[in-house]
PDB file of C-alpha atoms in Angstrom:
ATOM      1  CA  UNK W   1      -0.055  -0.141  -0.060  1.00 87.00           C
ATOM      2  CA  UNK W   2       1.489   3.318  -1.084  1.00 93.00           C
ATOM      3  CA  UNK W   3      -1.355   5.893  -0.344  1.00 95.00           C
ATOM      4  CA  UNK W   4      -3.886   6.062   2.330  1.00 94.00           C
ATOM      5  CA  UNK W   5      -6.363   8.938   1.817  1.00 95.00           C
ATOM      6  CA  UNK W   6      -9.277   9.109   4.347  1.00 94.00           C
ATOM      7  CA  UNK W   7     -10.368  12.529   4.609  1.00 97.00           C
ATOM      8  CA  UNK W   8     -13.276  14.156   6.271  1.00 96.00           C
ATOM      9  CA  UNK W   9     -14.342  10.898   8.200  1.00 97.00           C
ATOM     10  CA  UNK W  10     -14.972  10.022  12.142  1.00 95.00           C
ATOM     11  CA  UNK W  11     -11.516   8.217  12.437  1.00 95.00           C
ATOM     12  CA  UNK W  12     -10.097   8.435  15.899  1.00 94.00           C
ATOM     13  CA  UNK W  13      -6.665   6.500  15.779  1.00 91.00           C
ATOM     14  CA  UNK W  14      -4.088   5.117  13.618  1.00 92.00           C
ATOM     15  CA  UNK W  15      -1.386   3.630  15.014  1.00 87.00           C
ATOM     16  CA  UNK W  16      -2.337   0.030  14.874  1.00 83.00           C
ATOM     17  CA  UNK W  17      -3.356   0.294  11.267  1.00 84.00           C
ATOM     18  CA  UNK W  18      -0.275   2.197  10.100  1.00 89.00           C
ATOM     19  CA  UNK W  19       2.076  -0.318  11.923  1.00 80.00           C
ATOM     20  CA  UNK W  20       0.295  -2.974   9.538  1.00 83.00           C
ATOM     21  CA  UNK W  21       0.888  -0.902   6.316  1.00 84.00           C
ATOM     22  CA  UNK W  22       4.478  -0.707   6.799  1.00 79.00           C
ATOM     23  CA  UNK W  23       7.300   1.880   5.455  1.00 85.00           C
ATOM     24  CA  UNK W  24       5.909   1.820   1.789  1.00 91.00           C
ATOM     25  CA  UNK W  25       3.511   4.239   2.367  1.00 95.00           C
ATOM     26  CA  UNK W  26       4.317   7.664   0.464  1.00 97.00           C
ATOM     27  CA  UNK W  27       0.841   9.464   0.905  1.00 97.00           C
ATOM     28  CA  UNK W  28      -0.888   9.752   4.197  1.00 97.00           C
ATOM     29  CA  UNK W  29      -4.049  12.503   4.126  1.00 98.00           C
ATOM     30  CA  UNK W  30      -6.121  11.929   7.448  1.00 97.00           C
ATOM     31  CA  UNK W  31      -7.377  15.750   7.628  1.00 98.00           C
ATOM     32  CA  UNK W  32     -10.780  16.571   9.291  1.00 98.00           C
ATOM     33  CA  UNK W  33     -11.092  13.424  11.430  1.00 97.00           C
ATOM     34  CA  UNK W  34     -11.323  12.641  15.024  1.00 97.00           C
ATOM     35  CA  UNK W  35      -7.906  12.001  15.697  1.00 97.00           C
ATOM     36  CA  UNK W  36      -6.863  12.661  19.325  1.00 96.00           C
ATOM     37  CA  UNK W  37      -4.240  11.943  21.630  1.00 96.00           C
ATOM     38  CA  UNK W  38      -0.646  12.310  21.123  1.00 96.00           C
ATOM     39  CA  UNK W  39       0.929  12.325  17.556  1.00 96.00           C
ATOM     40  CA  UNK W  40       0.902   8.956  15.962  1.00 95.00           C
ATOM     41  CA  UNK W  41       4.228   7.279  16.717  1.00 94.00           C
ATOM     42  CA  UNK W  42       3.687   4.841  13.860  1.00 94.00           C
ATOM     43  CA  UNK W  43       4.110   7.840  11.581  1.00 96.00           C
ATOM     44  CA  UNK W  44       7.868   8.377  12.603  1.00 95.00           C
ATOM     45  CA  UNK W  45       8.421   4.762  10.691  1.00 93.00           C
ATOM     46  CA  UNK W  46       7.094   6.111   7.396  1.00 94.00           C
ATOM     47  CA  UNK W  47      10.417   6.992   6.119  1.00 94.00           C
ATOM     48  CA  UNK W  48       9.134   7.057   2.458  1.00 95.00           C
ATOM     49  CA  UNK W  49       6.023   9.535   2.932  1.00 97.00           C
ATOM     50  CA  UNK W  50       6.378  12.629   0.989  1.00 97.00           C
ATOM     51  CA  UNK W  51       2.692  13.943   1.693  1.00 98.00           C
ATOM     52  CA  UNK W  52       1.523  13.820   5.421  1.00 98.00           C
ATOM     53  CA  UNK W  53      -1.672  15.957   5.891  1.00 98.00           C
ATOM     54  CA  UNK W  54      -3.165  15.702   9.385  1.00 98.00           C
ATOM     55  CA  UNK W  55      -4.595  19.224   9.945  1.00 98.00           C
ATOM     56  CA  UNK W  56      -8.376  19.833  11.275  1.00 98.00           C
ATOM     57  CA  UNK W  57      -7.941  16.855  14.128  1.00 98.00           C
ATOM     58  CA  UNK W  58      -7.539  16.796  18.104  1.00 97.00           C
ATOM     59  CA  UNK W  59      -3.963  15.898  18.327  1.00 98.00           C
ATOM     60  CA  UNK W  60      -2.155  17.459  21.319  1.00 98.00           C
ATOM     61  CA  UNK W  61       1.147  17.078  22.899  1.00 97.00           C
ATOM     62  CA  UNK W  62       5.082  17.162  21.483  1.00 97.00           C
ATOM     63  CA  UNK W  63       5.979  15.868  18.483  1.00 96.00           C
ATOM     64  CA  UNK W  64       9.197  13.592  19.036  1.00 95.00           C
ATOM     65  CA  UNK W  65      12.646  14.369  17.165  1.00 93.00           C
ATOM     66  CA  UNK W  66      11.928  11.212  15.194  1.00 95.00           C
ATOM     67  CA  UNK W  67       9.932  13.445  12.819  1.00 95.00           C
ATOM     68  CA  UNK W  68      13.361  14.397  11.244  1.00 93.00           C
ATOM     69  CA  UNK W  69      13.424  10.914  10.051  1.00 94.00           C
ATOM     70  CA  UNK W  70      10.847  11.731   7.350  1.00 96.00           C
ATOM     71  CA  UNK W  71      13.482  12.965   4.734  1.00 96.00           C
ATOM     72  CA  UNK W  72      11.333  12.643   1.816  1.00 96.00           C
ATOM     73  CA  UNK W  73       8.228  14.831   2.682  1.00 97.00           C
ATOM     74  CA  UNK W  74       7.372  17.547   0.081  1.00 98.00           C
ATOM     75  CA  UNK W  75       4.346  18.526   1.904  1.00 98.00           C
ATOM     76  CA  UNK W  76       3.439  18.386   5.780  1.00 98.00           C
ATOM     77  CA  UNK W  77       0.434  20.048   7.385  1.00 98.00           C
ATOM     78  CA  UNK W  78      -0.452  19.511  10.727  1.00 98.00           C
ATOM     79  CA  UNK W  79      -2.448  22.847  11.019  1.00 98.00           C
ATOM     80  CA  UNK W  80      -5.239  23.271  13.555  1.00 98.00           C
ATOM     81  CA  UNK W  81      -4.695  20.462  16.467  1.00 98.00           C
ATOM     82  CA  UNK W  82      -3.214  21.143  19.738  1.00 98.00           C
ATOM     83  CA  UNK W  83       0.068  20.371  19.000  1.00 98.00           C
ATOM     84  CA  UNK W  84       2.958  22.316  21.111  1.00 98.00           C
ATOM     85  CA  UNK W  85       6.654  21.958  21.752  1.00 97.00           C
ATOM     86  CA  UNK W  86       9.748  23.695  20.646  1.00 97.00           C
ATOM     87  CA  UNK W  87      10.157  22.409  16.860  1.00 96.00           C
ATOM     88  CA  UNK W  88      13.030  25.028  15.520  1.00 93.00           C
ATOM     89  CA  UNK W  89      15.228  21.969  15.097  1.00 90.00           C
ATOM     90  CA  UNK W  90      13.317  19.958  13.002  1.00 91.00           C
ATOM     91  CA  UNK W  91      13.063  21.443   9.697  1.00 92.00           C
ATOM     92  CA  UNK W  92      16.999  20.772   8.339  1.00 92.00           C
ATOM     93  CA  UNK W  93      16.191  17.444   7.324  1.00 92.00           C
ATOM     94  CA  UNK W  94      13.336  18.202   5.425  1.00 94.00           C
ATOM     95  CA  UNK W  95      15.221  19.261   2.230  1.00 95.00           C
ATOM     96  CA  UNK W  96      12.848  18.315  -0.378  1.00 96.00           C
ATOM     97  CA  UNK W  97       9.788  19.914   1.265  1.00 97.00           C
ATOM     98  CA  UNK W  98       7.660  22.432  -0.547  1.00 98.00           C
ATOM     99  CA  UNK W  99       4.997  23.643   1.880  1.00 98.00           C
ATOM    100  CA  UNK W 100       5.156  23.342   5.884  1.00 98.00           C
ATOM    101  CA  UNK W 101       1.694  23.986   7.614  1.00 98.00           C
ATOM    102  CA  UNK W 102       1.738  24.385  11.321  1.00 98.00           C
ATOM    103  CA  UNK W 103      -0.971  27.131  11.921  1.00 98.00           C
ATOM    104  CA  UNK W 104      -3.245  27.113  14.874  1.00 98.00           C
ATOM    105  CA  UNK W 105      -1.293  25.038  17.275  1.00 98.00           C
ATOM    106  CA  UNK W 106       1.024  25.993  20.448  1.00 98.00           C
ATOM    107  CA  UNK W 107       4.414  25.333  18.648  1.00 98.00           C
ATOM    108  CA  UNK W 108       7.556  27.242  20.209  1.00 98.00           C
ATOM    109  CA  UNK W 109      10.672  28.384  19.023  1.00 97.00           C
ATOM    110  CA  UNK W 110      12.784  31.049  18.117  1.00 97.00           C
ATOM    111  CA  UNK W 111      11.743  32.207  14.164  1.00 97.00           C
ATOM    112  CA  UNK W 112      15.167  33.190  13.330  1.00 96.00           C
ATOM    113  CA  UNK W 113      16.423  29.716  13.986  1.00 95.00           C
ATOM    114  CA  UNK W 114      13.198  28.271  12.186  1.00 95.00           C
ATOM    115  CA  UNK W 115      14.188  30.232   8.972  1.00 95.00           C
ATOM    116  CA  UNK W 116      18.182  29.356   9.417  1.00 94.00           C
ATOM    117  CA  UNK W 117      17.166  25.441   9.914  1.00 94.00           C
ATOM    118  CA  UNK W 118      15.312  25.323   6.955  1.00 95.00           C
ATOM    119  CA  UNK W 119      17.241  24.196   3.995  1.00 92.00           C
ATOM    120  CA  UNK W 120      14.896  23.119   1.382  1.00 95.00           C
ATOM    121  CA  UNK W 121      15.770  25.099  -1.730  1.00 93.00           C
ATOM    122  CA  UNK W 122      12.015  25.304  -2.904  1.00 94.00           C
ATOM    123  CA  UNK W 123      10.238  25.607  -0.222  1.00 98.00           C
ATOM    124  CA  UNK W 124       6.954  27.570  -1.375  1.00 98.00           C
ATOM    125  CA  UNK W 125       4.636  27.766   1.830  1.00 98.00           C
ATOM    126  CA  UNK W 126       5.347  28.567   5.157  1.00 98.00           C
ATOM    127  CA  UNK W 127       2.303  28.748   7.444  1.00 98.00           C
ATOM    128  CA  UNK W 128       2.865  29.219  11.280  1.00 98.00           C
ATOM    129  CA  UNK W 129       0.299  31.289  12.179  1.00 98.00           C
ATOM    130  CA  UNK W 130      -1.450  31.500  15.523  1.00 98.00           C
ATOM    131  CA  UNK W 131       1.118  29.717  17.275  1.00 98.00           C
ATOM    132  CA  UNK W 132       3.620  30.975  20.252  1.00 98.00           C
ATOM    133  CA  UNK W 133       6.875  31.682  17.873  1.00 98.00           C
ATOM    134  CA  UNK W 134       9.086  34.531  19.320  1.00 98.00           C
ATOM    135  CA  UNK W 135      12.237  36.432  17.730  1.00 98.00           C
ATOM    136  CA  UNK W 136      12.047  38.557  14.855  1.00 98.00           C
ATOM    137  CA  UNK W 137      11.712  38.662  11.335  1.00 98.00           C
ATOM    138  CA  UNK W 138      15.638  39.337  10.414  1.00 96.00           C
ATOM    139  CA  UNK W 139      16.077  36.267   8.960  1.00 96.00           C
ATOM    140  CA  UNK W 140      12.891  35.517   6.524  1.00 96.00           C
ATOM    141  CA  UNK W 141      14.728  36.582   3.514  1.00 95.00           C
ATOM    142  CA  UNK W 142      16.644  33.347   3.641  1.00 95.00           C
ATOM    143  CA  UNK W 143      13.217  31.762   2.482  1.00 96.00           C
ATOM    144  CA  UNK W 144      13.661  33.513  -0.671  1.00 95.00           C
ATOM    145  CA  UNK W 145      11.626  31.340  -2.685  1.00 97.00           C
ATOM    146  CA  UNK W 146       8.478  31.650  -0.437  1.00 98.00           C
ATOM    147  CA  UNK W 147       5.299  32.464  -2.542  1.00 98.00           C
ATOM    148  CA  UNK W 148       3.010  32.298   0.802  1.00 98.00           C
ATOM    149  CA  UNK W 149       4.290  33.233   4.259  1.00 98.00           C
ATOM    150  CA  UNK W 150       1.804  33.435   7.108  1.00 98.00           C
ATOM    151  CA  UNK W 151       3.370  34.193  10.685  1.00 98.00           C
ATOM    152  CA  UNK W 152       0.388  36.247  12.453  1.00 98.00           C
ATOM    153  CA  UNK W 153      -0.573  35.900  15.755  1.00 98.00           C
ATOM    154  CA  UNK W 154       2.515  34.645  17.273  1.00 98.00           C
ATOM    155  CA  UNK W 155       4.963  36.802  19.744  1.00 98.00           C
ATOM    156  CA  UNK W 156       7.303  37.924  17.172  1.00 98.00           C
ATOM    157  CA  UNK W 157       8.694  41.515  17.786  1.00 98.00           C
ATOM    158  CA  UNK W 158      11.155  43.833  16.077  1.00 98.00           C
ATOM    159  CA  UNK W 159      11.043  45.749  12.697  1.00 98.00           C
ATOM    160  CA  UNK W 160      10.123  44.512   9.214  1.00 98.00           C
ATOM    161  CA  UNK W 161      13.651  44.193   7.670  1.00 97.00           C
ATOM    162  CA  UNK W 162      14.345  45.897   4.479  1.00 97.00           C
ATOM    163  CA  UNK W 163      15.664  42.422   3.047  1.00 97.00           C
ATOM    164  CA  UNK W 164      12.188  41.327   2.372  1.00 97.00           C
ATOM    165  CA  UNK W 165      12.663  43.037  -0.811  1.00 97.00           C
ATOM    166  CA  UNK W 166      14.992  40.099  -1.765  1.00 97.00           C
ATOM    167  CA  UNK W 167      11.797  37.742  -1.775  1.00 97.00           C
ATOM    168  CA  UNK W 168      11.162  38.021  -5.450  1.00 97.00           C
ATOM    169  CA  UNK W 169       8.446  35.323  -5.642  1.00 98.00           C
ATOM    170  CA  UNK W 170       6.571  36.255  -2.593  1.00 98.00           C
ATOM    171  CA  UNK W 171       2.830  36.703  -3.253  1.00 98.00           C
ATOM    172  CA  UNK W 172       1.287  36.576   0.145  1.00 98.00           C
ATOM    173  CA  UNK W 173       2.385  38.140   3.233  1.00 98.00           C
ATOM    174  CA  UNK W 174       0.609  37.681   6.540  1.00 98.00           C
ATOM    175  CA  UNK W 175       2.454  39.198   9.456  1.00 98.00           C
ATOM    176  CA  UNK W 176      -0.555  40.714  11.413  1.00 98.00           C
ATOM    177  CA  UNK W 177      -1.382  40.340  15.235  1.00 97.00           C
ATOM    178  CA  UNK W 178       2.068  40.355  16.654  1.00 98.00           C
ATOM    179  CA  UNK W 179       4.418  43.257  18.192  1.00 97.00           C
ATOM    180  CA  UNK W 180       5.908  44.515  15.254  1.00 98.00           C
ATOM    181  CA  UNK W 181       7.504  48.181  15.483  1.00 98.00           C
ATOM    182  CA  UNK W 182       8.938  50.667  13.111  1.00 98.00           C
ATOM    183  CA  UNK W 183       7.608  51.729   9.790  1.00 98.00           C
ATOM    184  CA  UNK W 184       6.674  49.535   6.547  1.00 98.00           C
ATOM    185  CA  UNK W 185       9.932  49.638   4.715  1.00 98.00           C
ATOM    186  CA  UNK W 186       9.854  50.971   1.094  1.00 98.00           C
ATOM    187  CA  UNK W 187      11.847  47.731  -0.244  1.00 98.00           C
ATOM    188  CA  UNK W 188       8.574  46.047   0.150  1.00 98.00           C
ATOM    189  CA  UNK W 189       7.916  47.480  -3.263  1.00 97.00           C
ATOM    190  CA  UNK W 190      10.634  45.657  -4.681  1.00 98.00           C
ATOM    191  CA  UNK W 191       8.541  42.267  -4.306  1.00 98.00           C
ATOM    192  CA  UNK W 192       7.049  42.266  -7.792  1.00 97.00           C
ATOM    193  CA  UNK W 193       4.341  39.792  -7.441  1.00 97.00           C
ATOM    194  CA  UNK W 194       3.026  40.754  -4.023  1.00 98.00           C
ATOM    195  CA  UNK W 195      -0.745  40.389  -3.914  1.00 98.00           C
ATOM    196  CA  UNK W 196      -1.892  40.479  -0.398  1.00 98.00           C
ATOM    197  CA  UNK W 197      -0.467  42.058   3.004  1.00 98.00           C
ATOM    198  CA  UNK W 198      -1.725  41.802   6.388  1.00 98.00           C
ATOM    199  CA  UNK W 199       0.232  44.209   9.144  1.00 97.00           C
ATOM    200  CA  UNK W 200      -2.978  45.154  10.880  1.00 96.00           C
ATOM    201  CA  UNK W 201      -2.852  44.614  14.984  1.00 96.00           C
ATOM    202  CA  UNK W 202       0.753  45.339  15.297  1.00 97.00           C
ATOM    203  CA  UNK W 203       2.719  48.510  16.717  1.00 97.00           C
ATOM    204  CA  UNK W 204       3.759  50.043  13.075  1.00 97.00           C
ATOM    205  CA  UNK W 205       3.899  53.525  12.485  1.00 96.00           C
ATOM    206  CA  UNK W 206       3.964  55.972   9.699  1.00 97.00           C
ATOM    207  CA  UNK W 207       2.292  55.286   6.283  1.00 97.00           C
ATOM    208  CA  UNK W 208       2.281  52.609   3.476  1.00 97.00           C
ATOM    209  CA  UNK W 209       5.126  53.732   0.953  1.00 97.00           C
ATOM    210  CA  UNK W 210       3.797  55.022  -2.305  1.00 96.00           C
ATOM    211  CA  UNK W 211       6.222  52.693  -4.179  1.00 97.00           C
ATOM    212  CA  UNK W 212       4.338  49.653  -2.586  1.00 97.00           C
ATOM    213  CA  UNK W 213       0.703  50.911  -3.565  1.00 95.00           C
ATOM    214  CA  UNK W 214       2.108  51.360  -7.218  1.00 96.00           C
ATOM    215  CA  UNK W 215       2.756  47.700  -7.522  1.00 96.00           C
ATOM    216  CA  UNK W 216       0.402  46.594 -10.216  1.00 96.00           C
ATOM    217  CA  UNK W 217       0.326  43.087  -8.528  1.00 97.00           C
ATOM    218  CA  UNK W 218      -1.210  44.442  -5.397  1.00 97.00           C
ATOM    219  CA  UNK W 219      -5.032  43.169  -4.380  1.00 97.00           C
ATOM    220  CA  UNK W 220      -5.228  43.644  -0.627  1.00 96.00           C
ATOM    221  CA  UNK W 221      -3.348  45.433   2.224  1.00 97.00           C
ATOM    222  CA  UNK W 222      -4.450  45.619   5.734  1.00 96.00           C
ATOM    223  CA  UNK W 223      -3.130  47.979   8.314  1.00 96.00           C
ATOM    224  CA  UNK W 224      -4.111  49.720  11.258  1.00 94.00           C
ATOM    225  CA  UNK W 225      -6.205  52.927  11.306  1.00 91.00           C
ATOM    226  CA  UNK W 226      -3.133  55.032  12.548  1.00 91.00           C
ATOM    227  CA  UNK W 227      -1.126  54.161   9.488  1.00 94.00           C
ATOM    228  CA  UNK W 228      -1.580  56.364   6.712  1.00 94.00           C
ATOM    229  CA  UNK W 229      -2.482  54.165   3.642  1.00 93.00           C
ATOM    230  CA  UNK W 230      -2.792  56.034   0.038  1.00 93.00           C
ATOM    231  CA  UNK W 231      -3.221  52.688  -1.728  1.00 92.00           C
ATOM    232  CA  UNK W 232      -7.004  52.034  -3.087  1.00 91.00           C
ATOM    233  CA  UNK W 233      -6.239  48.580  -2.034  1.00 90.00           C
ATOM    234  CA  UNK W 234      -6.195  49.331   1.667  1.00 92.00           C
ATOM    235  CA  UNK W 235      -8.286  47.726   4.509  1.00 88.00           C
ATOM    236  CA  UNK W 236      -8.009  49.683   7.541  1.00 84.00           C
ATOM    237  CA  UNK W 237      -8.464  47.985  10.829  1.00 76.00           C
ATOM    238  CA  UNK W 238      -9.347  50.224  13.783  1.00 75.00           C
ATOM    239  CA  UNK W 239      -8.904  49.083  17.301  1.00 60.00           C
TER     240      UNK W 239
END
């Protein structure tokens, strides 16, 4: 058996079944079930997995470092569970991964170390929203091939680095609901494919640069009321 695809059912446990399947499995999709308890340990032995989707379940507790064994992963989605623990050291073994979804959990770690530890050259999507990550965004430009980046509702501080202008493929930037300070850098206008930007519910000041407004790809930008925004695409969130 190479593929096990059972989304949208009422399955509560999969450890025993996976132990019987063996390591030949390459695709496991169990999203939107009723999986509960700790992360299924049998998954750590599925070393040929390239697709793992367990989002929208009720899994809890910390991941084991054994998840680093899954070196063939190209897509990982564990979002919308109750998983926790420091995960900053787990990313360096996933050299083939293109999409990581960890949103809406209780994961921790320093975002700078997360960005530094990601070695996959073609990571296109990184979703870390609504967790407990700390640190700042100063290393985000290392993820230069990202198309979609969401880190909102974490505990990040500091300014938006000017190096964000180096992210030439970025289309979606969601860094709302944190503790970012300073101004929105003009260098954001150097991202030619930027479509949506969410920076509301931070402590930013100043205005949205006119150069950002002039991006032909821009469809939507969300900032707080205190930010002056000359873009027709602006949506102001007033606290």
